[in-house]
Amino acid sequence: MDIGRRQATAVVVTLPGHRLLEKVTILEALGEAIRAGVELHVQCLDMDDSPMAGPAPALRTPGIPTALFVCAGELWSLDAIDPLEVQAARYVNEALLAGSLVCGVGGGVRFLATHGFLNGRKATVSQSLLAALRCQFPMTDWIASEAVLRDGNLLTCAGMLTAADAALSVLDALGHRSAVSRVTKNLLRLAEEPLNEPRARTPPIPAAHPALQRVDDLLSRNPTFPWTTCTLANSVYVSERHLQRLFREALGCGVFDYLQRKRLARAVDVLQNHPVMSLQRVAELSGFSSTQHLRRAWRKHFGANPSVSKENALHGAFRRLASSDRPARSARTPSSSATRRQPALATS
């Protein structure tokens, strides 16, 4: 089947120890592609959980995607096989057999090699790990001179700094070459500019409308209060109808719309300054009655989920890491006793 003609879906699998910047960079590149007109459905399969005792629950995997990205830590524990990891390997195998593009990113390359998917194939890796992986996985032809290397329907990406290249290579392989150029330009622009987060701008309050200025002051000083048109009108000593008319005439929007914009503006500010804060707490601090209320308003105003901006905020916090692709332990060579080899699951 021609993968370029299938309904385009991409799944990003994150395994224990993955670096957040890799995942966010891939999602950002795919998001830019969608904004450039590429019809693509993106899902995340997060398996970055602590090891559990006893049998692992059945992994709820999405359907077989058009493209599958695998992100993992550079050096995870090789002493025991994690049951969830085995299920992830089976999912990768099903994708390969179905003709999907599978891309290992950073430690995801080691995951593919560990489970035998790179046996007899060429793969790329960072220079610091080249000697170690050649020794550990001699059946793979390791090359350190390529950012992204494709062998059949399997791609390998050297590391964190080339995660965007991995996403662009997959988009190109799916037949979206015209969009790749636009996505590349947008990513370069984003890299050179401060973090570009959505802004819920509220129109300026005219000085000739003291009632509106008092409303704006109340919303700014008490953002968590459950304001309504009625409570705002009573607080500034006007009727609801009169307050609605003032907003329509002066600002071109209703009271509720202005209130939502103020709450969203505060939510954006909270997320940017506290990216690790839960969405429930963000909703509380911004005056939304619930996380669901925040999500609905966010999707309506920005066309995306707040979780995407939360990850973008984390991306901005970690962007300084992009100046170095040297994890604290990446230069260490795994001991031979810790090596585990699995037979290749995919058949030619």
mmCIF file of C-alpha atoms in Angstrom, residues 25-265:
data_model
loop_
_atom_site.group_PDB
_atom_site.id
_atom_site.type_symbol
_atom_site.label_atom_id
_atom_site.label_comp_id
_atom_site.label_asym_id
_atom_site.label_seq_id
_atom_site.Cartn_x
_atom_site.Cartn_y
_atom_site.Cartn_z
ATOM 1 C CA THR A 25 10.168 19.291 18.925
ATOM 2 C CA ILE A 26 8.484 16.492 16.963
ATOM 3 C CA LEU A 27 5.018 17.676 18.018
ATOM 4 C CA GLU A 28 5.898 21.261 17.145
ATOM 5 C CA ALA A 29 7.093 20.254 13.663
ATOM 6 C CA LEU A 30 3.976 18.145 13.048
ATOM 7 C CA GLY A 31 1.802 20.976 14.351
ATOM 8 C CA GLU A 32 3.434 23.408 11.917
ATOM 9 C CA ALA A 33 2.736 20.917 9.125
ATOM 10 C CA ILE A 34 -0.943 20.802 10.067
ATOM 11 C CA ARG A 35 -1.065 24.601 10.101
ATOM 12 C CA ALA A 36 0.583 24.527 6.650
ATOM 13 C CA GLY A 37 -2.312 22.488 5.312
ATOM 14 C CA VAL A 38 -1.150 18.902 5.814
ATOM 15 C CA GLU A 39 -4.039 16.643 6.787
ATOM 16 C CA LEU A 40 -2.512 14.746 9.683
ATOM 17 C CA HIS A 41 -3.922 13.301 12.884
ATOM 18 C CA VAL A 42 -1.380 13.185 15.730
ATOM 19 C CA GLN A 43 -1.579 11.063 18.897
ATOM 20 C CA CYS A 44 0.773 10.494 21.825
ATOM 21 C CA LEU A 45 1.320 7.164 23.579
ATOM 22 C CA ASP A 46 3.059 7.986 26.860
ATOM 23 C CA MET A 47 4.694 4.978 28.533
ATOM 24 C CA ASP A 48 7.059 6.957 30.740
ATOM 25 C CA ASP A 49 5.793 5.439 33.976
ATOM 26 C CA SER A 50 7.615 3.944 36.926
ATOM 27 C CA PRO A 51 8.196 0.180 36.838
ATOM 28 C CA MET A 52 5.276 -1.707 38.301
ATOM 29 C CA ALA A 53 5.246 -4.928 40.260
ATOM 30 C CA GLY A 54 3.272 -7.819 38.845
ATOM 31 C CA PRO A 55 1.894 -8.172 35.334
ATOM 32 C CA ALA A 56 1.586 -5.000 33.300
ATOM 33 C CA PRO A 57 -1.855 -3.930 32.125
ATOM 34 C CA ALA A 58 -2.647 -4.365 28.464
ATOM 35 C CA LEU A 59 -1.266 -1.458 26.492
ATOM 36 C CA ARG A 60 -4.023 0.540 24.810
ATOM 37 C CA THR A 61 -2.387 1.326 21.498
ATOM 38 C CA PRO A 62 -3.938 3.424 18.756
ATOM 39 C CA GLY A 63 -4.558 1.837 15.379
ATOM 40 C CA ILE A 64 -1.660 1.201 13.030
ATOM 41 C CA PRO A 65 -0.425 4.692 12.063
ATOM 42 C CA THR A 66 1.087 6.032 8.882
ATOM 43 C CA ALA A 67 4.154 7.107 10.867
ATOM 44 C CA LEU A 68 5.411 6.080 14.295
ATOM 45 C CA PHE A 69 8.011 7.999 16.322
ATOM 46 C CA VAL A 70 9.776 6.279 19.223
ATOM 47 C CA CYS A 71 11.463 8.433 21.900
ATOM 48 C CA ALA A 72 13.353 6.976 24.882
ATOM 49 C CA GLY A 73 16.229 7.694 27.263
ATOM 50 C CA GLU A 74 19.776 7.307 25.984
ATOM 51 C CA LEU A 75 20.638 4.794 28.707
ATOM 52 C CA TRP A 76 17.794 3.061 30.517
ATOM 53 C CA SER A 77 18.147 0.015 32.745
ATOM 54 C CA LEU A 78 18.885 -3.098 30.689
ATOM 55 C CA ASP A 79 18.818 -5.529 33.614
ATOM 56 C CA ALA A 80 15.218 -6.601 33.091
ATOM 57 C CA ILE A 81 12.698 -6.418 30.319
ATOM 58 C CA ASP A 82 9.798 -4.161 31.193
ATOM 59 C CA PRO A 83 6.455 -5.747 30.186
ATOM 60 C CA LEU A 84 5.121 -2.476 28.799
ATOM 61 C CA GLU A 85 8.262 -2.122 26.703
ATOM 62 C CA VAL A 86 7.671 -5.566 25.210
ATOM 63 C CA GLN A 87 4.145 -4.517 24.280
ATOM 64 C CA ALA A 88 5.561 -1.346 22.715
ATOM 65 C CA ALA A 89 7.967 -3.509 20.689
ATOM 66 C CA ARG A 90 5.038 -5.570 19.427
ATOM 67 C CA TYR A 91 3.255 -2.388 18.409
ATOM 68 C CA VAL A 92 6.361 -1.225 16.505
ATOM 69 C CA ASN A 93 6.560 -4.641 14.839
ATOM 70 C CA GLU A 94 2.923 -4.448 13.713
ATOM 71 C CA ALA A 95 3.559 -0.986 12.278
ATOM 72 C CA LEU A 96 6.631 -2.161 10.362
ATOM 73 C CA LEU A 97 4.840 -5.182 8.951
ATOM 74 C CA ALA A 98 1.957 -2.936 7.836
ATOM 75 C CA GLY A 99 4.397 -0.739 5.903
ATOM 76 C CA SER A 100 4.272 2.216 8.273
ATOM 77 C CA LEU A 101 7.240 4.533 8.641
ATOM 78 C CA VAL A 102 8.924 3.968 12.019
ATOM 79 C CA CYS A 103 11.398 6.558 13.290
ATOM 80 C CA GLY A 104 13.640 6.064 16.319
ATOM 81 C CA VAL A 105 14.729 9.327 17.941
ATOM 82 C CA GLY A 106 17.678 9.544 20.349
ATOM 83 C CA GLY A 107 17.326 6.689 22.813
ATOM 84 C CA GLY A 108 14.532 5.342 20.635
ATOM 85 C CA VAL A 109 17.258 4.173 18.240
ATOM 86 C CA ARG A 110 18.735 2.014 21.003
ATOM 87 C CA PHE A 111 15.246 0.666 21.738
ATOM 88 C CA LEU A 112 14.877 -0.426 18.106
ATOM 89 C CA ALA A 113 18.317 -2.047 18.161
ATOM 90 C CA THR A 114 17.648 -3.775 21.483
ATOM 91 C CA HIS A 115 14.572 -5.477 20.074
ATOM 92 C CA GLY A 116 16.293 -6.531 16.870
ATOM 93 C CA PHE A 117 14.595 -4.140 14.462
ATOM 94 C CA LEU A 118 17.924 -2.752 13.222
ATOM 95 C CA ASN A 119 19.560 -6.098 12.511
ATOM 96 C CA GLY A 120 20.999 -5.983 8.996
ATOM 97 C CA ARG A 121 20.057 -2.322 8.574
ATOM 98 C CA LYS A 122 21.917 0.972 8.500
ATOM 99 C CA ALA A 123 21.278 3.362 11.390
ATOM 100 C CA THR A 124 22.618 6.694 12.557
ATOM 101 C CA VAL A 125 23.694 7.660 16.065
ATOM 102 C CA SER A 126 25.547 10.494 17.784
ATOM 103 C CA GLN A 127 29.341 10.320 17.599
ATOM 104 C CA SER A 128 29.649 9.915 21.379
ATOM 105 C CA LEU A 129 27.728 6.614 21.265
ATOM 106 C CA LEU A 130 29.075 5.204 18.002
ATOM 107 C CA ALA A 131 31.778 2.923 19.449
ATOM 108 C CA ALA A 132 29.543 1.644 22.242
ATOM 109 C CA LEU A 133 26.662 0.729 19.947
ATOM 110 C CA ARG A 134 28.919 -0.871 17.354
ATOM 111 C CA CYS A 135 30.185 -3.140 20.117
ATOM 112 C CA GLN A 136 26.778 -3.789 21.633
ATOM 113 C CA PHE A 137 24.837 -4.289 18.400
ATOM 114 C CA PRO A 138 27.296 -5.575 15.767
ATOM 115 C CA MET A 139 24.541 -6.706 13.394
ATOM 116 C CA THR A 140 23.642 -3.050 12.687
ATOM 117 C CA ASP A 141 25.668 -0.869 10.309
ATOM 118 C CA TRP A 142 26.122 2.202 12.511
ATOM 119 C CA ILE A 143 26.880 5.559 10.869
ATOM 120 C CA ALA A 144 27.509 8.801 12.722
ATOM 121 C CA SER A 145 27.620 11.238 9.803
ATOM 122 C CA GLU A 146 23.877 11.518 9.153
ATOM 123 C CA ALA A 147 21.286 13.519 11.096
ATOM 124 C CA VAL A 148 18.502 11.235 9.880
ATOM 125 C CA LEU A 149 19.073 7.986 8.021
ATOM 126 C CA ARG A 150 16.405 5.957 6.251
ATOM 127 C CA ASP A 151 16.664 2.242 5.513
ATOM 128 C CA GLY A 152 13.441 0.995 3.978
ATOM 129 C CA ASN A 153 10.493 2.068 6.098
ATOM 130 C CA LEU A 154 12.679 2.536 9.191
ATOM 131 C CA LEU A 155 14.333 5.864 10.033
ATOM 132 C CA THR A 156 16.843 6.653 12.785
ATOM 133 C CA CYS A 157 17.586 10.096 14.194
ATOM 134 C CA ALA A 158 20.871 10.886 15.920
ATOM 135 C CA GLY A 159 19.464 12.800 18.862
ATOM 136 C CA MET A 160 17.718 15.768 20.411
ATOM 137 C CA LEU A 161 19.061 18.407 18.022
ATOM 138 C CA THR A 162 17.844 16.492 14.971
ATOM 139 C CA ALA A 163 14.336 15.583 16.169
ATOM 140 C CA ALA A 164 12.852 18.259 13.895
ATOM 141 C CA ASP A 165 14.788 16.772 10.971
ATOM 142 C CA ALA A 166 13.214 13.397 11.771
ATOM 143 C CA ALA A 167 9.705 14.869 11.574
ATOM 144 C CA LEU A 168 10.546 16.696 8.342
ATOM 145 C CA SER A 169 11.996 13.519 6.809
ATOM 146 C CA VAL A 170 8.812 11.626 7.642
ATOM 147 C CA LEU A 171 6.648 14.391 6.146
ATOM 148 C CA ASP A 172 8.765 14.315 2.996
ATOM 149 C CA ALA A 173 8.447 10.522 2.777
ATOM 150 C CA LEU A 174 4.665 10.865 3.080
ATOM 151 C CA GLY A 175 4.619 13.055 -0.018
ATOM 152 C CA HIS A 176 4.336 16.488 1.619
ATOM 153 C CA ARG A 177 7.506 17.952 0.132
ATOM 154 C CA SER A 178 5.919 21.322 -0.614
ATOM 155 C CA ALA A 179 4.846 21.662 3.014
ATOM 156 C CA VAL A 180 8.306 20.691 4.320
ATOM 157 C CA SER A 181 9.806 23.940 3.031
ATOM 158 C CA ARG A 182 7.152 26.045 4.757
ATOM 159 C CA VAL A 183 7.453 24.046 7.985
ATOM 160 C CA THR A 184 11.242 24.456 7.948
ATOM 161 C CA LYS A 185 10.961 28.226 7.553
ATOM 162 C CA ASN A 186 8.417 28.434 10.379
ATOM 163 C CA LEU A 187 10.567 26.313 12.703
ATOM 164 C CA LEU A 188 13.596 28.487 11.995
ATOM 165 C CA ARG A 189 11.522 31.570 12.721
ATOM 166 C CA LEU A 190 10.267 30.085 15.987
ATOM 167 C CA ALA A 191 13.821 29.168 16.996
ATOM 168 C CA GLU A 192 14.980 32.753 16.495
ATOM 169 C CA GLU A 193 12.053 34.412 18.244
ATOM 170 C CA PRO A 194 10.861 34.287 21.863
ATOM 171 C CA LEU A 195 8.344 31.552 22.603
ATOM 172 C CA ASN A 196 5.281 32.300 20.517
ATOM 173 C CA GLU A 197 2.349 31.371 22.706
ATOM 174 C CA PRO A 198 -1.296 32.216 22.051
ATOM 175 C CA ARG A 199 -2.457 35.567 23.343
ATOM 176 C CA ALA A 200 -5.999 36.241 24.502
ATOM 177 C CA ARG A 201 -5.861 39.954 23.827
ATOM 178 C CA THR A 202 -8.628 42.088 25.257
ATOM 179 C CA PRO A 203 -9.546 45.369 23.555
ATOM 180 C CA PRO A 204 -8.395 48.506 25.412
ATOM 181 C CA ILE A 205 -10.930 50.198 27.650
ATOM 182 C CA PRO A 206 -11.815 53.740 26.429
ATOM 183 C CA ALA A 207 -11.087 56.415 29.014
ATOM 184 C CA ALA A 208 -14.566 57.893 28.510
ATOM 185 C CA HIS A 209 -16.236 54.808 29.976
ATOM 186 C CA PRO A 210 -15.592 54.741 33.755
ATOM 187 C CA ALA A 211 -18.043 51.852 34.277
ATOM 188 C CA LEU A 212 -16.048 49.699 31.866
ATOM 189 C CA GLN A 213 -12.806 50.691 33.542
ATOM 190 C CA ARG A 214 -14.228 49.654 36.913
ATOM 191 C CA VAL A 215 -15.268 46.292 35.432
ATOM 192 C CA ASP A 216 -11.793 45.745 34.029
ATOM 193 C CA ASP A 217 -10.268 46.645 37.382
ATOM 194 C CA LEU A 218 -12.535 44.192 39.200
ATOM 195 C CA LEU A 219 -11.599 41.383 36.804
ATOM 196 C CA SER A 220 -7.903 42.145 37.169
ATOM 197 C CA ARG A 221 -7.932 42.361 40.974
ATOM 198 C CA ASN A 222 -10.195 39.342 41.520
ATOM 199 C CA PRO A 223 -9.495 36.891 38.668
ATOM 200 C CA THR A 224 -10.618 33.797 40.587
ATOM 201 C CA PHE A 225 -14.034 35.193 41.539
ATOM 202 C CA PRO A 226 -16.930 33.492 39.644
ATOM 203 C CA TRP A 227 -17.995 36.681 37.883
ATOM 204 C CA THR A 228 -21.197 36.853 35.850
ATOM 205 C CA THR A 229 -22.782 39.697 33.903
ATOM 206 C CA CYS A 230 -25.188 40.193 36.805
ATOM 207 C CA THR A 231 -22.505 40.399 39.524
ATOM 208 C CA LEU A 232 -20.374 42.745 37.425
ATOM 209 C CA ALA A 233 -23.317 45.046 36.689
ATOM 210 C CA ASN A 234 -24.276 45.158 40.362
ATOM 211 C CA SER A 235 -20.669 45.898 41.353
ATOM 212 C CA VAL A 236 -20.469 48.978 39.129
ATOM 213 C CA TYR A 237 -24.070 50.085 39.859
ATOM 214 C CA VAL A 238 -25.562 49.725 36.381
ATOM 215 C CA SER A 239 -28.145 47.378 34.908
ATOM 216 C CA GLU A 240 -27.132 44.259 32.991
ATOM 217 C CA ARG A 241 -28.702 45.628 29.818
ATOM 218 C CA HIS A 242 -26.821 48.926 30.141
ATOM 219 C CA LEU A 243 -23.516 47.145 30.786
ATOM 220 C CA GLN A 244 -24.033 44.897 27.771
ATOM 221 C CA ARG A 245 -24.779 47.945 25.614
ATOM 222 C CA LEU A 246 -21.641 49.726 26.853
ATOM 223 C CA PHE A 247 -19.472 46.735 25.959
ATOM 224 C CA ARG A 248 -21.062 46.337 22.536
ATOM 225 C CA GLU A 249 -20.731 50.019 21.654
ATOM 226 C CA ALA A 250 -17.245 50.609 23.079
ATOM 227 C CA LEU A 251 -15.508 47.281 22.554
ATOM 228 C CA GLY A 252 -17.567 45.411 19.987
ATOM 229 C CA CYS A 253 -18.029 42.354 22.206
ATOM 230 C CA GLY A 254 -20.323 41.182 24.967
ATOM 231 C CA VAL A 255 -19.546 41.080 28.679
ATOM 232 C CA PHE A 256 -19.158 37.298 28.723
ATOM 233 C CA ASP A 257 -16.782 37.312 25.734
ATOM 234 C CA TYR A 258 -14.621 39.973 27.403
ATOM 235 C CA LEU A 259 -14.656 37.981 30.646
ATOM 236 C CA GLN A 260 -13.537 34.833 28.818
ATOM 237 C CA ARG A 261 -10.695 36.699 27.132
ATOM 238 C CA LYS A 262 -9.480 38.043 30.475
ATOM 239 C CA ARG A 263 -9.548 34.566 31.972
ATOM 240 C CA LEU A 264 -7.735 33.068 28.978
ATOM 241 C CA ALA A 265 -5.122 35.815 29.083
#
